[in-house]
Tab-separated table of C-alpha atoms in Angstrom:
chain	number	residue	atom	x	y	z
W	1	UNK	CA	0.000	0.000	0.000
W	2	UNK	CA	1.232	3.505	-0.757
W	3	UNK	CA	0.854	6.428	1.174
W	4	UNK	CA	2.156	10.049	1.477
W	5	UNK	CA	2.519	12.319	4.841
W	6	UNK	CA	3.423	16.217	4.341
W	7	UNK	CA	4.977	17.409	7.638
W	8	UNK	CA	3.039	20.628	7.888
W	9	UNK	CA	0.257	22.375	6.539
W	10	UNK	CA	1.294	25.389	7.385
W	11	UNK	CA	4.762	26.550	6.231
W	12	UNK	CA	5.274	30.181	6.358
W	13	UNK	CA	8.590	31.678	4.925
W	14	UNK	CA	10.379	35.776	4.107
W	15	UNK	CA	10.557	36.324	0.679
W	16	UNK	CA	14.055	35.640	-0.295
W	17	UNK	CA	14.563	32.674	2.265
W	18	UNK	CA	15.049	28.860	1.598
W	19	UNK	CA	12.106	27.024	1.014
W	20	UNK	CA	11.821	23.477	2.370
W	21	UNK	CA	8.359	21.416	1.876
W	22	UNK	CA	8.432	17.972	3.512
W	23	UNK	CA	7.125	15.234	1.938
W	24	UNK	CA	7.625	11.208	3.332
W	25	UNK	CA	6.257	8.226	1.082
W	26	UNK	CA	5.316	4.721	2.560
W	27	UNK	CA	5.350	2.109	-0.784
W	28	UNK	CA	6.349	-1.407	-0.668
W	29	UNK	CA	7.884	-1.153	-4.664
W	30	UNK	CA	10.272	1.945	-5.931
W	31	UNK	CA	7.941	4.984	-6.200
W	32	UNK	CA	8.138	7.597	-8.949
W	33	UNK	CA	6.904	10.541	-6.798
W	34	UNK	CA	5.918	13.991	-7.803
W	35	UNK	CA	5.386	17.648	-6.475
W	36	UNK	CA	2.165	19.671	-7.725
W	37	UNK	CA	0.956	23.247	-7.122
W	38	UNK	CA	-2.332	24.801	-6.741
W	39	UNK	CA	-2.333	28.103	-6.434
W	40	UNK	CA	-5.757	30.221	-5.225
W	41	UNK	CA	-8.944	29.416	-7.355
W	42	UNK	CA	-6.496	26.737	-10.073
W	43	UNK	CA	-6.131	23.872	-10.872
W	44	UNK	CA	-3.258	21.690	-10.383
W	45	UNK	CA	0.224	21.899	-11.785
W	46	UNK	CA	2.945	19.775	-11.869
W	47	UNK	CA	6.122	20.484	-10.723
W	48	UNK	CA	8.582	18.067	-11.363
W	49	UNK	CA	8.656	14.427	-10.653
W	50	UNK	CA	10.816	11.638	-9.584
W	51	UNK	CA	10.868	8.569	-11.665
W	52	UNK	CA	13.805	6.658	-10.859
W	53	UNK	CA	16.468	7.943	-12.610
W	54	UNK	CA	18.654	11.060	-10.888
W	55	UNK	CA	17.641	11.313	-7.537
W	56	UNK	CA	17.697	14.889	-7.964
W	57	UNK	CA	14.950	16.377	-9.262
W	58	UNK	CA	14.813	19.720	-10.909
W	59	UNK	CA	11.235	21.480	-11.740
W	60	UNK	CA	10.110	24.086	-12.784
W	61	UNK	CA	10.186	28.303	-11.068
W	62	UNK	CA	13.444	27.489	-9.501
W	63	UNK	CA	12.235	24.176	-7.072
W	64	UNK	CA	13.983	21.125	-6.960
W	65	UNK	CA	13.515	18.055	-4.890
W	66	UNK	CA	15.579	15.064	-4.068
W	67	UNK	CA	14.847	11.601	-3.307
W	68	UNK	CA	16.509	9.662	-0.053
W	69	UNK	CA	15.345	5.911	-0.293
W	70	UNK	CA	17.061	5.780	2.886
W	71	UNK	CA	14.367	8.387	4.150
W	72	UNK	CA	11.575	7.905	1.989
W	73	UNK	CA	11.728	11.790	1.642
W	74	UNK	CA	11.049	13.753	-1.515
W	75	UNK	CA	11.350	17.318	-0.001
W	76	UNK	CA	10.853	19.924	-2.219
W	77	UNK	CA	13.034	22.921	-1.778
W	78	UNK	CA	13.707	26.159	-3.086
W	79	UNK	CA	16.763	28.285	-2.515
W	80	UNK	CA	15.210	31.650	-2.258
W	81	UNK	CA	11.426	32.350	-2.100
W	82	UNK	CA	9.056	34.758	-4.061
W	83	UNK	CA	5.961	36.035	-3.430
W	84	UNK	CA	4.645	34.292	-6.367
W	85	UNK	CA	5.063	31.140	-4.602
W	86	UNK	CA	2.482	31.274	-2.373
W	87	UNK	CA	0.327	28.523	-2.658
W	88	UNK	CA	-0.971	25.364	-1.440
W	89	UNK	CA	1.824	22.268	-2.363
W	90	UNK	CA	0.660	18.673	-3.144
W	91	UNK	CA	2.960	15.718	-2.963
W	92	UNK	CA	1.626	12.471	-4.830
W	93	UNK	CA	2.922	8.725	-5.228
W	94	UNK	CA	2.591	6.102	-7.439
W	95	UNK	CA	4.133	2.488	-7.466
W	96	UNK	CA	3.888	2.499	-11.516
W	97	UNK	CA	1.212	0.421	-12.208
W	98	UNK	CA	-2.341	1.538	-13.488
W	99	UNK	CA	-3.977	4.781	-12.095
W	100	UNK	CA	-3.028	4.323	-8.800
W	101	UNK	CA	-2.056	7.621	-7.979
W	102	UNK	CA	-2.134	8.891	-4.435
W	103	UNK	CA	-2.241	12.877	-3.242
W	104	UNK	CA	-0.910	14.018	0.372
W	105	UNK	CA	-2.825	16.516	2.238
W	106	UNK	CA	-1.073	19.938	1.149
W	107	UNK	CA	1.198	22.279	2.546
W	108	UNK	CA	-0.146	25.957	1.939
W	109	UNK	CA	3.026	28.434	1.417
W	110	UNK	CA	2.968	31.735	3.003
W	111	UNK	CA	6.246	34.084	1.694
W	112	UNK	CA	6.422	37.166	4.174
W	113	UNK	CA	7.283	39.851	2.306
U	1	UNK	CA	-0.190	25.770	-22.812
U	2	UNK	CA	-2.840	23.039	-21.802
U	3	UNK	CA	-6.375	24.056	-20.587
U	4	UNK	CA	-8.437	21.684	-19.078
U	5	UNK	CA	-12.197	23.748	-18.334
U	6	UNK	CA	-13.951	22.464	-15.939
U	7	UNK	CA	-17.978	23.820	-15.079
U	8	UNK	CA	-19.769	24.953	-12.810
U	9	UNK	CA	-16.992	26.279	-10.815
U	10	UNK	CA	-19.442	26.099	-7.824
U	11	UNK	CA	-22.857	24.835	-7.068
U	12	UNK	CA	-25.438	24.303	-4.742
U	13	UNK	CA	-28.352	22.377	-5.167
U	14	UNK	CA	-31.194	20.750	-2.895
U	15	UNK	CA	-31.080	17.657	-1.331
U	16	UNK	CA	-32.548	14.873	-3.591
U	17	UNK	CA	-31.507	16.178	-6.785
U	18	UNK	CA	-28.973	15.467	-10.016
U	19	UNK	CA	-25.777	18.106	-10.664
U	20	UNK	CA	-23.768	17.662	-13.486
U	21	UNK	CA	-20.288	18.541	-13.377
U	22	UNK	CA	-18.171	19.052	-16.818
U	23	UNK	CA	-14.492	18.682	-17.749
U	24	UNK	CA	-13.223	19.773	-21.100
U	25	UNK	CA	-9.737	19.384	-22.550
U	26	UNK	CA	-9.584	23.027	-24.742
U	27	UNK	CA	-6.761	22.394	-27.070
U	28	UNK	CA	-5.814	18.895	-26.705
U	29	UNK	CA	-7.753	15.171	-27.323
U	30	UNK	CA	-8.173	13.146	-23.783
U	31	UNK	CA	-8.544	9.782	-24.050
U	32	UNK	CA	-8.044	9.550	-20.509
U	33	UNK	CA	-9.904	11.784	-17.509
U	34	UNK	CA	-9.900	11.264	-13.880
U	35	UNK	CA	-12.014	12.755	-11.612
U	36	UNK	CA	-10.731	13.658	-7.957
U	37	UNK	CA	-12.725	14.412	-5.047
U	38	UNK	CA	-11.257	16.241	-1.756
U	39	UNK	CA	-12.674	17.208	1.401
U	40	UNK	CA	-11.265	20.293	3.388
U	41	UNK	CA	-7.568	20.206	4.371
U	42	UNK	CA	-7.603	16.288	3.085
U	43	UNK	CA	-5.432	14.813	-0.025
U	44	UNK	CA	-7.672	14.145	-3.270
U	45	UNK	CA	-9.210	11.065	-4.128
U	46	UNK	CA	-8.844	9.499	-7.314
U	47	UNK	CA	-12.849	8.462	-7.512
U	48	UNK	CA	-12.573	7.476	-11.304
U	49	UNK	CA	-10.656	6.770	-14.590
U	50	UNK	CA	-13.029	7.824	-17.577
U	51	UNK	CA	-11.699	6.880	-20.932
U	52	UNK	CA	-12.985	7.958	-23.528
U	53	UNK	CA	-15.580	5.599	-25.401
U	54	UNK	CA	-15.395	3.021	-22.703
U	55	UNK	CA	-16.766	2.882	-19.393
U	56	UNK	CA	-15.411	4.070	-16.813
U	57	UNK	CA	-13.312	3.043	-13.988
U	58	UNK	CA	-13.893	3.367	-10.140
U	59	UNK	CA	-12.053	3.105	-7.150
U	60	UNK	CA	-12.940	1.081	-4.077
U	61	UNK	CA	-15.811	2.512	-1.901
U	62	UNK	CA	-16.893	4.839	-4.933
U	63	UNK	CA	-20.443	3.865	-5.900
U	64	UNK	CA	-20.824	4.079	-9.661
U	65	UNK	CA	-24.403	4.560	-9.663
U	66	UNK	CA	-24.192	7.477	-7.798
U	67	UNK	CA	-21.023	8.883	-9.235
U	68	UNK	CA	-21.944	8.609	-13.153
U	69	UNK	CA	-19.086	9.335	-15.345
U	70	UNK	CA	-19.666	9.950	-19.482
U	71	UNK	CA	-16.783	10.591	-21.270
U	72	UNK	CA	-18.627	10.271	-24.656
U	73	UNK	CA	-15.609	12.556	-26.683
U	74	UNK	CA	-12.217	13.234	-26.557
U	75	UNK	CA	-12.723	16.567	-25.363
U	76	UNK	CA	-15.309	16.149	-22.561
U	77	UNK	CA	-16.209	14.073	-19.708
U	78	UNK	CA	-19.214	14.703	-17.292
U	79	UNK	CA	-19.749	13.464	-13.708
U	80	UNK	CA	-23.104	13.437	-12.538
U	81	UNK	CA	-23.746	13.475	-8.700
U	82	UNK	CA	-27.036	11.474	-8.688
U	83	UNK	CA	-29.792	11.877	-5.757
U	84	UNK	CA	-27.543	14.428	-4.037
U	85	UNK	CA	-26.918	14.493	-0.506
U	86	UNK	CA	-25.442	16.821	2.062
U	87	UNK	CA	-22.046	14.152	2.512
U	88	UNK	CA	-21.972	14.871	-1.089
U	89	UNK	CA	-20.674	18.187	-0.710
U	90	UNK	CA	-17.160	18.446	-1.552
U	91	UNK	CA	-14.725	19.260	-4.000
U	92	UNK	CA	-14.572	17.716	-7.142
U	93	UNK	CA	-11.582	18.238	-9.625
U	94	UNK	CA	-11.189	16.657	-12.447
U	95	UNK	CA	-8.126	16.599	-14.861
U	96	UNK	CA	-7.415	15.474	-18.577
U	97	UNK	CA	-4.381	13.883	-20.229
U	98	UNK	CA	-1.963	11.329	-18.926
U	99	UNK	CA	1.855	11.363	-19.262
U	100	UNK	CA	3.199	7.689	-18.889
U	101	UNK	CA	5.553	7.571	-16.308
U	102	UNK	CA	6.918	3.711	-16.201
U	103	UNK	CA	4.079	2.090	-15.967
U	104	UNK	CA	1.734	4.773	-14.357
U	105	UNK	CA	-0.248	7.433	-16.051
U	106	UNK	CA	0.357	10.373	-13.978
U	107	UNK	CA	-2.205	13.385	-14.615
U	108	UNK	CA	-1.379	15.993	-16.263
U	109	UNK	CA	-3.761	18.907	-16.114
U	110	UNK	CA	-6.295	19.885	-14.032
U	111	UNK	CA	-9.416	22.035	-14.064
U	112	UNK	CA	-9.956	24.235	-11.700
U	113	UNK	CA	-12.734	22.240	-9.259
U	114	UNK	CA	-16.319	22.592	-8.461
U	115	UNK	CA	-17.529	23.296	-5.191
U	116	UNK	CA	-20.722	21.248	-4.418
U	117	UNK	CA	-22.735	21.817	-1.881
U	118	UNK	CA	-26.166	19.824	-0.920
U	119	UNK	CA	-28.175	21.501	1.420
């Protein structure tokens, strides 16, 4: 069974300041994992996405995220925030086969000016 | 870039009754539509696969004769909320396109949700 936990659903940050969004998979088979935003009154978008090739992950707007099988982390990070990044941050797995496609709750960004 | 429209972008309707919620792929041809549902500060649920031509495909626990999904082109799928009730009030988001990832079809894009509400 796969599942996803996001540390946080409230991550508030100053513009210009590292970003860090955590996300922890459970899977019992390699996971290709992905980051999605939603910003206010959107849909969807992804962000970049793991699927087992470099375990560093680089999206799109400047975020990044790395993989740690040893953690079963896929943080997504950022090295200096922007207002425009304010939004609410999904992290999803899948184990590869058919649809099965699984969402964590959300983190919703908050960049201080 | 991709536009997946997606209508009403709320709703409320009484107790009882049918709402039909649509999901249109603008500039693209989806063979393949899922339709999410998520409650307030809670992940979304895949509740369906609707390819196009075919019948759908539900996930455990979703009833598909409540939950009626027509995907009848490859531009637009419906869900239909049948007999609404008030624990049918939710968020329902639905997105179009697939991008094989190994042997997973990860969505692509979304639409922006409907807000249903049942009173």
């Amino acid at each position: 069974a796969q599942s996803v936990t996001q540390l946080g659903s409230h991550v508030s940050v100053s513009e210009g300041a590292l970003v860090l969004l955590r996300c922890n998979y459970s899977s019992s088979v390699p996971p290709y994992l992905f980051w999605y935003v939603q910003y206010p009154n959107q849909g969807l978008q992804l962000l970049l996405k793991y699927t087992s090739a470099a375990t560093l992950v680089k999206g799109i707007n400047g975020f990044e995220a790395e993989f740690k099988k040893s953690e079963t982390s896929f943080h997504l990070t950022k090295p200096s925030a922007h207002m425009s990044d304010a939004a609410e941050y999904f992290c999803a797995v899948s184990e590869g086969t058919g649809n099965q496609f699984y969402f964590g709750t959300g983190t919703s960004l908050t960049v201080i000016p | 870039g991709a536009v997946v429209s997606q209508h009403p972008s709320w709703v409320i309707c009484k107790s009882g009754t049918s709402v039909k919620i649509e999901c249109r792929s603008l500039d693209f041809q989806a063979t393949t539509m899922f339709w999410y549902r998520q409650f307030p500060k809670q992940s979304l649920m895949l509740m369906a696969t609707s390819n196009e031509g075919s019948k759908a495909t539900y996930e455990q626990g979703v009833e598909k004769d409540k939950f009626l999904i027509n995907h009848a082109s490859l531009t637009l799928s419906t869900l239909t909320v049948t007999s609404a009730h008030p624990e049918d009030s939710s968020f329902y988001i639905c997105s179009a396109g697939a991008e094989t990832t190994g042997g997973s079809n990860s969505p692509l894009h979304f639409g922006n949700g409907t807000r249903l509400t049942v009173t």
